[in-house]
Structures are given as structure tokens and as C-alpha cells.
Amino acid sequence: MTKNVPAIRAEHLVKTFGDLEVLSDISLEVAKGEVVCVLGPSGSGKSTLLRCLNWLSPPTSGTVWIGDEMLGMERDANGTPRPLGDARLRRQRSRIGMVFQSFNLWPHRTAIGNVMEGPMIVRGLSKNEARERAEVLLDRVGLQDKATSYPAKLSGGQQQRVAIARALAMEPEILLFDEPTSALDPELVGEVLDVMQALAEQRTTMIVVTHEIGFASEAADRIVFMDEGSIIEEGAPADFLSSPREQRSRQFLDRYLKRTSFTSFASC
Amino acid sequence: MDLEQILKYAPLLLEGLKVTIIISTAGILLSIVTGAVLVAMQRSGIRPLAVIVRIYTEIILGIPILVLLYVIYFVLPDIGLRLSELAAGLLTLTLYYSPYMAEIMRGAIDAIPSGQLEAARSVGMSRLQAARRITVPQALGLIIPPLTGISIGLVKDSAILSIISVHEFAFETKQVVARTYAPFEFWTFAAICYWTILFVWENGMRSLERRVTRYREAR
């Protein structure tokens, strides 16, 4: 029974900023262990969707479920939804890990300090327990030798790997990636994608907003294509990438392929 | 230069110096606390509170500290609030300097990129936890240099309180000069004392700043 409950489920999400509708009626389900890549042109609402999915930016309307728990809302005695108290929202949020485009590491903490912070402060682990957990995770992202380095001394790729370890340290049920490689120099993209690929192979539930179509085709179980605040098309990577059904998906992929064929030609 | 004179009056002068240090320390602490309250009021999201802070700040910034002191010491008794010299002096320093302290704190808090706080919230930290663990430790490093400057101003301005007979250093020096007719010795001595204290203070704060911002240049 519980096996069929999706890890995360969004129903009819709408998000408006003033008159601007950034998300219009998005519904999305991600099963446990599934890797979903969200593609789409800039401004299509991909990042906003992620920020709604962990309530950093609550949707204007619609609901999100993690497992069988409604996120950020609860029903009162009459069944009317109302915002959830902060303490319970925080507990829910800690079940959803987030990796940001600009890493957002805390510069006054070392790499290992960044990873230890959440488990210590939010989960109440002792310093030693948190350190042990953080060492394992830094090892997993290949940064055990950088544990005592401050973010300022790490490359972008290393910082993003620390950020992934920081998210993993909360042992989240779902990991959200918001364009994790977009702020990186091209030569650093690979090391981050490798870590993400490994997570995907270990059946971590992931929603990845990305422009890395190569990664999507290899790691994703499903690709979701968004444009103008709506999901236009979704499907298995092989199907979507080789024969997109919708006109807008085709245009997007065409543009992308032109650009990469040019760059691969230029790098010859 | 008559050193014997200075030695003779040293106990009295040191007593004044002690009052200067105490009232300055109290003034710095109280204006920091009041400044923090101003920031909290302004950021509370409650509009009337923010408006009060703005009006208060505008008023204080437009009044010389000497006039503020006179108002508190000579005008407030007419409306029924009579304060001792020390209390009036301390209140003046606090009221006058708290908007500056608030401005320093505001600037430091705003300088922390919002993404860091989003990261804190995404791991499940409360606002208070994020403030304590993420904002404050970094804001401290940003606050210290301007705080040093403002607090030096406060220490120097504490000499103004001699006008309402707060028995601080400048007041005692004035008394001694009146008794000895030796302004050269005693005012020079006073200048050296003020300068020395502020020199030590400034350097202490500078090394404190280096300590809390070590992460910026560290390994």
C-alpha cells in the first residue's frame, strides 16, 4: 500500500507574482527512487516550481504532498486548509534537500562545518555524530581532503559538491537540484554531474532542473518539459529527446542541438 | 610641566576617568541594545512601528547632541521627568547614538546574501536558528569596524556631559584646573588619556575583527 505512495506529489500548483502567473496549474508526481529532470527555456517557471515543492516560496494555490503528508498546510476541524505551524513546516522541509544554482554555502563554516550544521542544529546530533556523518558524505562527493577548507578556498565545483553533501546530511527523502551546474565554469561541470549520476544510480529520489541534456538523457527516468509555467510534455528520455511530440519541445531541442553541435565543432 | 601637580590630583582625575569609562561602556551597550530594538521594530512588518523608527531617526539626526542633552536635562523636568545628571547623560548618549547603531546593524544584516538564509531554511532551520548560526556570526565581522568608529565618537562626546556636572573625566579636569591654574598640564594630560584609551580600544577592536573574519582569508 505505502509502496504506491509517490515520494512527492504536486497538485494544481499555481504561483503568481502580482499579475504575473509564473506557474499555471502544474501537477507532478515523482515515485520513490525516481529521477526526474525538468527542462525548459529560461523563465519557464522551473526554478519556481522547485521552490514551491519545498515551500521556500509557497504556491498561490495547489497542494504538495510528501509521502502522505500535506506540505505546509493542514486541515482544521472543518476540513478547511490553513498554513501549518512553523515547527512542523520545518520538520517537513528537512525531509526535502535542496541544492542551489549558486551553492549558497555558509562562508564562515568550513566544508565539513557546512555539512555538520543541519544535523547538529536541526536534528540535535552531537558534534561527534555530526562529524562522523559529514566525513562519510564528504568522502562520497570526493572531498574528504578538503574538510577543513573554507568555501572561499574551494572551486565552484567543489563548493557545489559540499552543498550536495550538506543536503544529503539531513537524509532527505527527496533531493531538489536547481540548475546545479549553471553557475560553474565548463570544466567543473563534470565533477558535479558525476556525483549526481552516482546518486541517481543509488536510486535517490531526485528532481533536477537543468540545462544539461546529456545528463538528463543518461540519468533521468523521466524528462519533464516546461514552458511558460506549464508542463508541455513528459516522457522517457529516449522518447522525448529523439521524438518530442510538441512543437515547443522540438524548437527547444533544436536550438539546444544547434548550439552544442557548434560548440563541439569549435572545440575540435 | 609640573608632574607633581598631576600626581597630587591623580586620584581625583582617575575617579573621573573611571566614570567616563563606565558611562561610555554603558552608553555603547545601551545604544547597541536600543539600536537592535529599532532594527527589530523596523523589520517587524508592522507598519506603525517602522514609521515610529523613521520619525525617531529623523528627529535625532537633526539635533546636535548638546541641544539634546539640554532638552533632556532642562526641559523634561518641566513635563514632570526629572533625571539625575548621570541618568540624563546616559539617556542622551543612548538616544543620540542608537540610530547610528541601528544603521550599522541594518547594513551588516543586509550584506548577508539571502541565498544563505534560504539554504538554512531548506535544511529546516528556524528563523532564529538561522539568525544565530548564519547571520550574526558573519554580521559581527561587518559590524565591528563601523561600531569602533561610532563608539569612539560616543566616548569623546561623553565629555559634553561635564556641562550638566556629570563627574566624568573632563569635568574633574576642569575642576582641577580651576583650583590649580595649571591648564597646560591638566588639559594636556586629559588629551593624552583620552587618546590612549581610544588607541587601545581601536586596536583591540581591530584584532577582534581579524579574529571573527578569519574565515575570509583562511586555508
CSV table of C-alpha atoms in Angstrom, one decimal:
chain,number,residue,atom,x,y,z
A,1,MET,CA,0.0,0.0,0.0
A,2,THR,CA,2.6,2.6,1.1
A,3,LYS,CA,4.8,1.4,-1.7
A,4,ASN,CA,2.5,3.1,-4.2
A,5,VAL,CA,2.5,6.5,-2.4
A,6,PRO,CA,4.7,8.8,-4.5
A,7,ALA,CA,7.7,10.4,-2.8
A,8,ILE,CA,6.3,13.8,-3.8
A,9,ARG,CA,3.2,14.9,-5.5
A,10,ALA,CA,2.1,18.3,-6.6
A,11,GLU,CA,-1.5,19.0,-7.5
A,12,HIS,CA,-2.6,22.0,-9.4
A,13,LEU,CA,0.1,24.3,-8.4
A,14,VAL,CA,-0.4,27.9,-9.3
A,15,LYS,CA,2.1,30.7,-8.4
A,16,THR,CA,1.6,34.3,-9.3
A,17,PHE,CA,3.8,37.3,-8.5
A,18,GLY,CA,1.4,40.2,-8.7
A,19,ASP,CA,-0.2,40.0,-12.2
A,20,LEU,CA,2.4,37.6,-13.5
A,21,GLU,CA,1.4,33.9,-13.5
A,22,VAL,CA,4.7,32.0,-13.2
A,23,LEU,CA,3.1,28.6,-12.7
A,24,SER,CA,-0.2,27.7,-14.1
A,25,ASP,CA,-1.8,24.6,-12.9
A,26,ILE,CA,1.2,22.2,-12.5
A,27,SER,CA,0.7,18.7,-11.4
A,28,LEU,CA,3.6,16.3,-11.0
A,29,GLU,CA,4.2,13.0,-9.3
A,30,VAL,CA,7.6,11.6,-8.6
A,31,ALA,CA,7.9,8.0,-7.3
A,32,LYS,CA,10.4,6.8,-4.7
A,33,GLY,CA,13.7,6.3,-6.3
A,34,GLU,CA,12.7,8.1,-9.5
A,35,VAL,CA,15.0,10.7,-11.1
A,36,VAL,CA,13.1,13.4,-13.0
A,37,CYS,CA,14.8,16.1,-15.0
A,38,VAL,CA,13.0,19.3,-15.7
A,39,LEU,CA,14.0,21.0,-18.9
A,40,GLY,CA,12.7,24.2,-20.4
A,41,PRO,CA,13.7,27.7,-21.6
A,42,SER,CA,14.7,30.3,-19.0
A,43,GLY,CA,11.7,31.9,-17.4
A,44,SER,CA,9.5,28.8,-17.9
A,45,GLY,CA,8.9,28.5,-14.2
A,46,LYS,CA,11.3,25.6,-13.5
A,47,SER,CA,13.0,27.1,-10.5
A,48,THR,CA,9.8,28.5,-9.1
A,49,LEU,CA,8.3,25.0,-9.3
A,50,LEU,CA,11.2,23.7,-7.2
A,51,ARG,CA,10.8,26.5,-4.6
A,52,CYS,CA,7.1,25.6,-4.3
A,53,LEU,CA,8.0,22.0,-3.8
A,54,ASN,CA,9.9,22.7,-0.6
A,55,TRP,CA,7.7,25.7,0.4
A,56,LEU,CA,10.6,28.2,0.3
A,57,SER,CA,8.1,30.1,-1.9
A,58,PRO,CA,4.7,28.7,-1.1
A,59,PRO,CA,2.4,28.4,-4.1
A,60,THR,CA,-0.5,30.8,-4.5
A,61,SER,CA,-2.8,27.7,-4.7
A,62,GLY,CA,-2.5,24.0,-5.0
A,63,THR,CA,-1.1,21.3,-2.8
A,64,VAL,CA,2.1,19.4,-2.4
A,65,TRP,CA,2.3,16.1,-0.7
A,66,ILE,CA,5.5,14.5,0.6
A,67,GLY,CA,4.7,10.8,1.2
A,68,ASP,CA,1.2,11.0,2.6
A,69,GLU,CA,1.7,14.3,4.4
A,70,MET,CA,0.4,17.6,3.0
A,71,LEU,CA,3.3,20.1,2.9
A,72,GLY,CA,3.0,23.5,4.6
A,73,MET,CA,-0.8,23.2,5.1
A,74,GLU,CA,-3.1,21.3,7.4
A,75,ARG,CA,-6.9,21.0,7.6
A,76,ASP,CA,-8.7,22.3,10.6
A,77,ALA,CA,-11.7,20.5,12.2
A,78,ASN,CA,-14.0,21.7,9.3
A,79,GLY,CA,-11.6,20.4,6.7
A,80,THR,CA,-10.5,23.9,5.6
A,81,PRO,CA,-6.8,24.2,4.8
A,82,ARG,CA,-4.7,26.6,6.7
A,83,PRO,CA,-0.9,27.2,6.9
A,84,LEU,CA,1.0,24.8,9.0
A,85,GLY,CA,2.8,26.0,12.1
A,86,ASP,CA,6.5,26.8,11.6
A,87,ALA,CA,7.9,24.0,13.6
A,88,ARG,CA,6.1,21.3,11.7
A,89,LEU,CA,6.8,23.0,8.4
A,90,ARG,CA,10.5,23.0,9.2
A,91,ARG,CA,10.4,19.3,10.0
A,92,GLN,CA,8.7,18.6,6.7
A,93,ARG,CA,11.2,20.8,4.9
A,94,SER,CA,14.2,19.0,6.4
A,95,ARG,CA,12.9,15.9,4.5
A,96,ILE,CA,13.4,17.6,1.2
A,97,GLY,CA,17.0,18.5,0.3
A,98,MET,CA,17.8,21.4,-1.9
A,99,VAL,CA,20.9,22.2,-4.0
A,100,PHE,CA,21.0,25.7,-5.3
A,101,GLN,CA,22.5,27.2,-8.5
A,102,SER,CA,24.7,29.5,-6.6
A,103,PHE,CA,25.7,26.9,-3.9
A,104,ASN,CA,24.8,29.1,-1.0
A,105,LEU,CA,27.4,27.6,1.3
A,106,TRP,CA,27.9,29.4,4.6
A,107,PRO,CA,31.3,31.1,4.1
A,108,HIS,CA,32.1,31.3,7.9
A,109,ARG,CA,32.0,27.5,8.2
A,110,THR,CA,34.5,25.0,6.8
A,111,ALA,CA,33.4,22.4,4.3
A,112,ILE,CA,32.7,19.9,7.0
A,113,GLY,CA,31.2,22.6,9.2
A,114,ASN,CA,28.6,23.3,6.4
A,115,VAL,CA,27.7,19.6,6.3
A,116,MET,CA,27.5,19.3,10.1
A,117,GLU,CA,25.4,22.4,10.7
A,118,GLY,CA,22.0,21.0,9.8
A,119,PRO,CA,22.3,17.7,11.6
A,120,MET,CA,23.6,19.5,14.8
A,121,ILE,CA,21.2,22.4,14.8
A,122,VAL,CA,18.1,20.9,13.3
A,123,ARG,CA,18.4,17.2,14.3
A,124,GLY,CA,20.2,17.7,17.5
A,125,LEU,CA,23.1,15.4,16.7
A,126,SER,CA,26.2,15.7,18.9
A,127,LYS,CA,29.3,17.3,17.3
A,128,ASN,CA,31.0,13.9,17.0
A,129,GLU,CA,28.0,12.2,15.5
A,130,ALA,CA,27.6,15.0,13.0
A,131,ARG,CA,31.3,14.9,12.2
A,132,GLU,CA,31.2,11.2,11.5
A,133,ARG,CA,28.2,11.6,9.2
A,134,ALA,CA,29.8,14.6,7.5
A,135,GLU,CA,33.1,12.7,6.9
A,136,VAL,CA,31.3,9.9,5.2
A,137,LEU,CA,29.4,12.3,3.0
A,138,LEU,CA,32.4,14.4,2.0
A,139,ASP,CA,34.1,11.1,1.1
A,140,ARG,CA,31.1,10.3,-1.1
A,141,VAL,CA,31.4,13.6,-3.0
A,142,GLY,CA,35.2,13.1,-3.2
A,143,LEU,CA,36.2,15.9,-0.9
A,144,GLN,CA,37.5,14.2,2.3
A,145,ASP,CA,40.8,16.1,1.9
A,146,LYS,CA,39.0,19.5,1.8
A,147,ALA,CA,37.1,19.0,5.0
A,148,THR,CA,38.8,21.9,6.9
A,149,SER,CA,38.8,24.3,3.9
A,150,TYR,CA,36.6,27.3,3.9
A,151,PRO,CA,34.3,27.8,0.9
A,152,ALA,CA,36.3,30.8,-0.3
A,153,LYS,CA,39.2,28.4,-0.9
A,154,LEU,CA,37.2,25.9,-2.9
A,155,SER,CA,36.4,25.9,-6.6
A,156,GLY,CA,32.8,26.2,-7.7
A,157,GLY,CA,32.6,22.5,-8.5
A,158,GLN,CA,34.0,21.7,-5.0
A,159,GLN,CA,31.6,24.1,-3.4
A,160,GLN,CA,28.6,22.6,-5.2
A,161,ARG,CA,29.7,19.1,-4.1
A,162,VAL,CA,29.9,20.3,-0.5
A,163,ALA,CA,26.4,21.7,-1.0
A,164,ILE,CA,25.2,18.3,-2.1
A,165,ALA,CA,26.8,16.7,0.9
A,166,ARG,CA,25.1,19.3,3.1
A,167,ALA,CA,21.7,18.4,1.6
A,168,LEU,CA,22.4,14.7,2.0
A,169,ALA,CA,23.4,15.2,5.6
A,170,MET,CA,19.7,15.7,6.5
A,171,GLU,CA,19.0,12.2,5.0
A,172,PRO,CA,16.2,13.7,2.8
A,173,GLU,CA,13.6,11.6,1.1
A,174,ILE,CA,13.8,13.8,-2.0
A,175,LEU,CA,16.6,15.9,-3.4
A,176,LEU,CA,15.8,19.0,-5.5
A,177,PHE,CA,18.5,20.4,-7.7
A,178,ASP,CA,18.0,24.0,-9.1
A,179,GLU,CA,20.3,24.3,-12.1
A,180,PRO,CA,23.2,22.9,-10.1
A,181,THR,CA,25.8,23.4,-12.8
A,182,SER,CA,24.7,26.6,-14.4
A,183,ALA,CA,27.0,28.8,-12.3
A,184,LEU,CA,30.0,26.6,-13.0
A,185,ASP,CA,32.9,27.0,-15.4
A,186,PRO,CA,32.5,24.4,-18.1
A,187,GLU,CA,35.5,22.3,-17.0
A,188,LEU,CA,33.9,22.0,-13.5
A,189,VAL,CA,30.5,20.8,-14.6
A,190,GLY,CA,31.6,17.2,-15.0
A,191,GLU,CA,32.6,16.6,-11.4
A,192,VAL,CA,29.2,17.7,-10.1
A,193,LEU,CA,27.3,15.7,-12.7
A,194,ASP,CA,29.4,12.6,-11.7
A,195,VAL,CA,28.2,13.0,-8.1
A,196,MET,CA,24.6,13.4,-9.2
A,197,GLN,CA,24.9,10.5,-11.6
A,198,ALA,CA,26.1,8.3,-8.7
A,199,LEU,CA,23.2,9.5,-6.5
A,200,ALA,CA,20.8,8.6,-9.4
A,201,GLU,CA,22.3,5.1,-9.7
A,202,GLN,CA,21.8,4.6,-5.9
A,203,ARG,CA,18.1,5.3,-6.5
A,204,THR,CA,17.9,8.6,-4.7
A,205,THR,CA,14.7,10.4,-5.5
A,206,MET,CA,15.7,13.5,-7.4
A,207,ILE,CA,14.1,16.3,-9.3
A,208,VAL,CA,16.7,18.1,-11.3
A,209,VAL,CA,16.2,21.4,-13.1
A,210,THR,CA,19.0,21.5,-15.6
A,211,HIS,CA,20.1,22.6,-19.0
A,212,GLU,CA,22.4,19.6,-19.2
A,213,ILE,CA,20.5,17.5,-21.7
A,214,GLY,CA,23.4,14.9,-21.7
A,215,PHE,CA,22.9,14.3,-18.0
A,216,ALA,CA,19.1,14.1,-18.4
A,217,SER,CA,19.4,11.5,-21.1
A,218,GLU,CA,21.7,9.4,-19.1
A,219,ALA,CA,20.4,9.8,-15.5
A,220,ALA,CA,16.8,10.6,-15.8
A,221,ASP,CA,13.9,8.1,-15.6
A,222,ARG,CA,11.7,10.8,-17.0
A,223,ILE,CA,12.0,14.2,-18.5
A,224,VAL,CA,9.5,16.9,-17.9
A,225,PHE,CA,9.5,19.8,-20.3
A,226,MET,CA,8.1,23.1,-19.1
A,227,ASP,CA,7.3,26.3,-20.9
A,228,GLU,CA,5.5,29.4,-19.8
A,229,GLY,CA,4.6,28.0,-16.4
A,230,SER,CA,3.1,24.7,-17.7
A,231,ILE,CA,4.2,21.2,-18.3
A,232,ILE,CA,4.1,20.8,-22.0
A,233,GLU,CA,5.3,17.3,-22.3
A,234,GLU,CA,6.8,14.5,-20.3
A,235,GLY,CA,8.2,11.1,-21.1
A,236,ALA,CA,11.2,8.7,-21.0
A,237,PRO,CA,14.4,10.5,-22.0
A,238,ALA,CA,14.9,8.4,-25.1
A,239,ASP,CA,11.5,9.1,-26.4
A,240,PHE,CA,11.4,12.8,-25.5
A,241,LEU,CA,14.9,13.6,-26.9
A,242,SER,CA,14.5,11.6,-30.1
A,243,SER,CA,10.9,12.3,-31.0
A,244,PRO,CA,9.3,15.1,-28.9
A,245,ARG,CA,5.6,15.3,-29.6
A,246,GLU,CA,5.1,19.0,-29.0
A,247,GLN,CA,6.1,21.8,-31.3
A,248,ARG,CA,7.6,23.8,-28.4
A,249,SER,CA,9.7,20.9,-27.2
A,250,ARG,CA,11.0,20.4,-30.7
A,251,GLN,CA,12.0,24.0,-31.0
A,252,PHE,CA,13.8,23.9,-27.7
A,253,LEU,CA,15.7,20.8,-28.5
A,254,ASP,CA,16.6,22.1,-32.0
A,255,ARG,CA,18.0,25.2,-30.5
A,256,TYR,CA,19.9,23.2,-28.0
A,257,LEU,CA,21.3,20.8,-30.6
A,258,LYS,CA,22.4,23.6,-32.9
A,259,ARG,CA,24.3,25.2,-30.0
A,260,THR,CA,26.1,22.1,-28.9
A,261,SER,CA,27.0,21.0,-32.4
A,262,PHE,CA,28.5,24.4,-32.8
A,263,THR,CA,30.5,24.2,-29.6
A,264,SER,CA,31.7,20.7,-30.2
A,265,PHE,CA,32.7,21.8,-33.6
A,266,ALA,CA,34.5,24.8,-32.2
A,267,SER,CA,36.3,22.7,-29.6
A,268,CYS,CA,37.6,20.2,-32.3
B,1,MET,CA,55.2,70.9,33.2
B,2,ASP,CA,54.6,70.2,36.8
B,3,LEU,CA,54.3,66.4,37.2
B,4,GLU,CA,54.0,66.7,41.0
B,5,GLN,CA,50.7,68.6,40.5
B,6,ILE,CA,49.4,65.8,38.3
B,7,LEU,CA,50.4,63.2,40.8
B,8,LYS,CA,48.7,65.1,43.6
B,9,TYR,CA,45.4,65.3,41.7
B,10,ALA,CA,45.8,61.8,40.1
B,11,PRO,CA,43.3,60.0,42.4
B,12,LEU,CA,40.6,62.6,41.7
B,13,LEU,CA,41.3,62.5,37.9
B,14,LEU,CA,41.3,58.7,37.9
B,15,GLU,CA,38.0,58.8,39.6
B,16,GLY,CA,36.7,60.9,36.7
B,17,LEU,CA,38.3,58.7,34.2
B,18,LYS,CA,36.5,55.7,35.8
B,19,VAL,CA,33.2,57.5,35.4
B,20,THR,CA,34.0,58.3,31.8
B,21,ILE,CA,34.8,54.6,31.1
B,22,ILE,CA,31.7,53.4,32.9
B,23,ILE,CA,29.3,55.8,31.3
B,24,SER,CA,30.8,55.3,27.9
B,25,THR,CA,30.6,51.5,28.2
B,26,ALA,CA,27.0,51.7,29.4
B,27,GLY,CA,26.2,54.2,26.6
B,28,ILE,CA,27.7,51.9,24.0
B,29,LEU,CA,25.9,48.8,25.3
B,30,LEU,CA,22.6,50.6,25.7
B,31,SER,CA,22.7,52.2,22.3
B,32,ILE,CA,23.5,48.8,20.8
B,33,VAL,CA,20.5,47.3,22.5
B,34,THR,CA,18.3,50.2,21.6
B,35,GLY,CA,19.6,50.1,18.0
B,36,ALA,CA,18.8,46.4,17.9
B,37,VAL,CA,15.2,47.2,19.1
B,38,LEU,CA,14.9,49.9,16.4
B,39,VAL,CA,16.0,47.3,13.7
B,40,ALA,CA,13.6,44.8,15.1
B,41,MET,CA,10.8,47.3,15.0
B,42,GLN,CA,11.6,48.3,11.5
B,43,ARG,CA,11.8,44.7,10.3
B,44,SER,CA,8.7,43.5,12.2
B,45,GLY,CA,6.4,44.0,9.3
B,46,ILE,CA,4.2,46.2,11.4
B,47,ARG,CA,3.9,49.5,9.6
B,48,PRO,CA,3.3,51.8,12.6
B,49,LEU,CA,6.4,50.5,14.3
B,50,ALA,CA,8.5,51.2,11.2
B,51,VAL,CA,7.1,54.7,11.0
B,52,ILE,CA,7.9,55.4,14.6
B,53,VAL,CA,11.5,54.3,14.0
B,54,ARG,CA,11.7,56.6,10.9
B,55,ILE,CA,10.4,59.6,12.7
B,56,TYR,CA,12.6,59.0,15.7
B,57,THR,CA,15.7,58.6,13.5
B,58,GLU,CA,14.9,61.8,11.5
B,59,ILE,CA,14.5,63.8,14.7
B,60,ILE,CA,17.7,62.6,16.4
B,61,LEU,CA,19.8,63.1,13.2
B,62,GLY,CA,18.7,66.7,13.1
B,63,ILE,CA,19.6,67.7,16.6
B,64,PRO,CA,23.1,68.5,18.0
B,65,ILE,CA,24.0,66.2,20.9
B,66,LEU,CA,24.4,69.3,23.2
B,67,VAL,CA,20.9,70.5,22.4
B,68,LEU,CA,19.5,67.0,23.0
B,69,LEU,CA,21.3,67.0,26.4
B,70,TYR,CA,19.8,70.4,27.4
B,71,VAL,CA,16.3,69.2,26.3
B,72,ILE,CA,16.6,66.1,28.4
B,73,TYR,CA,18.1,67.8,31.4
B,74,PHE,CA,16.4,71.2,31.5
B,75,VAL,CA,13.1,70.7,29.5
B,76,LEU,CA,11.9,67.2,30.6
B,77,PRO,CA,11.6,68.3,34.3
B,78,ASP,CA,9.0,70.8,33.2
B,79,ILE,CA,6.9,68.0,31.9
B,80,GLY,CA,7.5,66.0,35.1
B,81,LEU,CA,10.5,63.9,34.2
B,82,ARG,CA,13.4,64.9,36.4
B,83,LEU,CA,16.5,62.8,35.9
B,84,SER,CA,19.8,62.7,37.8
B,85,GLU,CA,22.8,64.1,35.9
B,86,LEU,CA,24.1,60.6,35.3
B,87,ALA,CA,20.8,59.3,34.1
B,88,ALA,CA,20.2,62.3,31.9
B,89,GLY,CA,23.7,61.9,30.4
B,90,LEU,CA,23.3,58.2,29.8
B,91,LEU,CA,19.9,58.8,28.2
B,92,THR,CA,21.3,61.4,25.9
B,93,LEU,CA,24.2,59.2,24.7
B,94,THR,CA,21.8,56.3,24.2
B,95,LEU,CA,19.1,58.3,22.3
B,96,TYR,CA,21.7,60.1,20.2
B,97,TYR,CA,23.8,57.0,19.2
B,98,SER,CA,21.1,54.3,18.9
B,99,PRO,CA,20.1,55.3,15.3
B,100,TYR,CA,23.7,55.1,14.2
B,101,MET,CA,24.0,51.7,15.8
B,102,ALA,CA,20.8,50.6,14.1
B,103,GLU,CA,22.1,51.8,10.8
B,104,ILE,CA,25.3,49.7,11.3
B,105,MET,CA,23.3,46.6,12.1
B,106,ARG,CA,20.9,47.1,9.3
B,107,GLY,CA,23.8,47.4,6.8
B,108,ALA,CA,25.5,44.3,8.2
B,109,ILE,CA,22.4,42.1,8.1
B,110,ASP,CA,21.5,43.2,4.6
B,111,ALA,CA,25.0,42.3,3.5
B,112,ILE,CA,24.4,38.6,4.2
B,113,PRO,CA,23.2,37.1,0.8
B,114,SER,CA,19.6,35.9,1.1
B,115,GLY,CA,20.6,32.6,-0.6
B,116,GLN,CA,22.5,31.6,2.6
B,117,LEU,CA,19.3,32.0,4.6
B,118,GLU,CA,17.3,30.1,2.1
B,119,ALA,CA,19.9,27.3,2.4
B,120,ALA,CA,19.4,27.5,6.2
B,121,ARG,CA,15.7,27.2,5.8
B,122,SER,CA,16.0,24.4,3.3
B,123,VAL,CA,17.7,22.2,5.9
B,124,GLY,CA,14.9,23.0,8.3
B,125,MET,CA,16.4,25.8,10.5
B,126,SER,CA,14.1,28.3,12.1
B,127,ARG,CA,14.5,32.0,11.5
B,128,LEU,CA,16.0,32.3,15.0
B,129,GLN,CA,18.5,29.4,14.4
B,130,ALA,CA,19.4,30.9,11.0
B,131,ALA,CA,19.9,34.3,12.6
B,132,ARG,CA,22.1,32.9,15.4
B,133,ARG,CA,24.1,30.5,13.3
B,134,ILE,CA,24.4,32.2,9.9
B,135,THR,CA,23.6,35.9,10.1
B,136,VAL,CA,25.0,37.0,13.4
B,137,PRO,CA,28.5,35.4,13.2
B,138,GLN,CA,29.1,37.0,9.8
B,139,ALA,CA,27.4,40.3,10.6
B,140,LEU,CA,29.7,40.6,13.6
B,141,GLY,CA,32.7,40.9,11.3
B,142,LEU,CA,31.0,43.6,9.3
B,143,ILE,CA,29.7,45.5,12.4
B,144,ILE,CA,33.0,45.8,14.2
B,145,PRO,CA,34.8,48.4,12.0
B,146,PRO,CA,31.9,50.9,11.9
B,147,LEU,CA,31.0,50.1,15.5
B,148,THR,CA,34.5,51.1,16.5
B,149,GLY,CA,34.2,54.4,14.8
B,150,ILE,CA,30.8,55.2,16.3
B,151,SER,CA,31.8,54.1,19.8
B,152,ILE,CA,34.9,56.3,19.6
B,153,GLY,CA,32.6,59.2,18.8
B,154,LEU,CA,30.5,58.3,21.8
B,155,VAL,CA,33.4,58.2,24.2
B,156,LYS,CA,34.6,61.6,23.1
B,157,ASP,CA,31.1,63.0,23.3
B,158,SER,CA,30.8,61.8,26.9
B,159,ALA,CA,33.0,64.9,27.8
B,160,ILE,CA,30.0,67.0,26.9
B,161,LEU,CA,28.2,65.7,29.9
B,162,SER,CA,30.5,67.8,32.1
B,163,ILE,CA,28.2,70.6,31.2
B,164,ILE,CA,25.4,69.2,33.4
B,165,SER,CA,28.0,68.3,36.1
B,166,VAL,CA,28.4,64.6,35.5
B,167,HIS,CA,31.5,63.9,37.4
B,168,GLU,CA,33.4,62.4,34.5
B,169,PHE,CA,37.0,63.0,33.4
B,170,ALA,CA,36.6,66.3,31.6
B,171,PHE,CA,34.5,67.7,34.5
B,172,GLU,CA,37.1,66.7,37.0
B,173,THR,CA,39.9,68.1,34.9
B,174,LYS,CA,38.0,71.4,34.7
B,175,GLN,CA,37.6,71.4,38.4
B,176,VAL,CA,41.3,70.7,39.0
B,177,VAL,CA,42.3,73.4,36.5
B,178,ALA,CA,40.1,75.9,38.3
B,179,ARG,CA,41.9,75.0,41.5
B,180,THR,CA,45.5,74.9,40.3
B,181,TYR,CA,45.5,77.5,37.5
B,182,ALA,CA,47.5,74.9,35.5
B,183,PRO,CA,45.5,74.4,32.3
B,184,PHE,CA,48.6,73.4,30.3
B,185,GLU,CA,49.4,70.4,32.4
B,186,PHE,CA,46.0,69.1,33.1
B,187,TRP,CA,44.4,69.6,29.7
B,188,THR,CA,47.4,68.0,28.0
B,189,PHE,CA,47.2,65.2,30.5
B,190,ALA,CA,43.4,64.8,29.7
B,191,ALA,CA,44.1,64.8,25.9
B,192,ILE,CA,46.8,62.1,26.3
B,193,CYS,CA,44.5,60.0,28.5
B,194,TYR,CA,41.6,60.2,26.0
B,195,TRP,CA,43.9,59.4,23.1
B,196,THR,CA,45.5,56.5,24.9
B,197,ILE,CA,42.2,54.9,25.8
B,198,LEU,CA,40.8,55.2,22.3
B,199,PHE,CA,44.0,54.0,20.8
B,200,VAL,CA,43.8,50.8,22.9
B,201,TRP,CA,40.1,50.4,22.1
B,202,GLU,CA,40.6,50.8,18.4
B,203,ASN,CA,43.4,48.3,18.3
B,204,GLY,CA,41.6,45.8,20.5
B,205,MET,CA,38.6,46.0,18.1
B,206,ARG,CA,40.8,45.6,15.1
B,207,SER,CA,42.3,42.4,16.4
B,208,LEU,CA,38.8,41.2,17.4
B,209,GLU,CA,37.7,41.9,13.8
B,210,ARG,CA,40.6,39.9,12.5
B,211,ARG,CA,39.5,37.0,14.7
B,212,VAL,CA,35.9,36.8,13.7
B,213,THR,CA,36.7,37.3,10.0
B,214,ARG,CA,39.5,34.8,9.8
B,215,TYR,CA,37.3,32.5,7.6
B,216,ARG,CA,37.6,35.1,4.7
B,217,GLU,CA,41.3,34.5,4.1
B,218,ALA,CA,41.7,31.1,5.8
B,219,ARG,CA,43.0,28.0,4.2
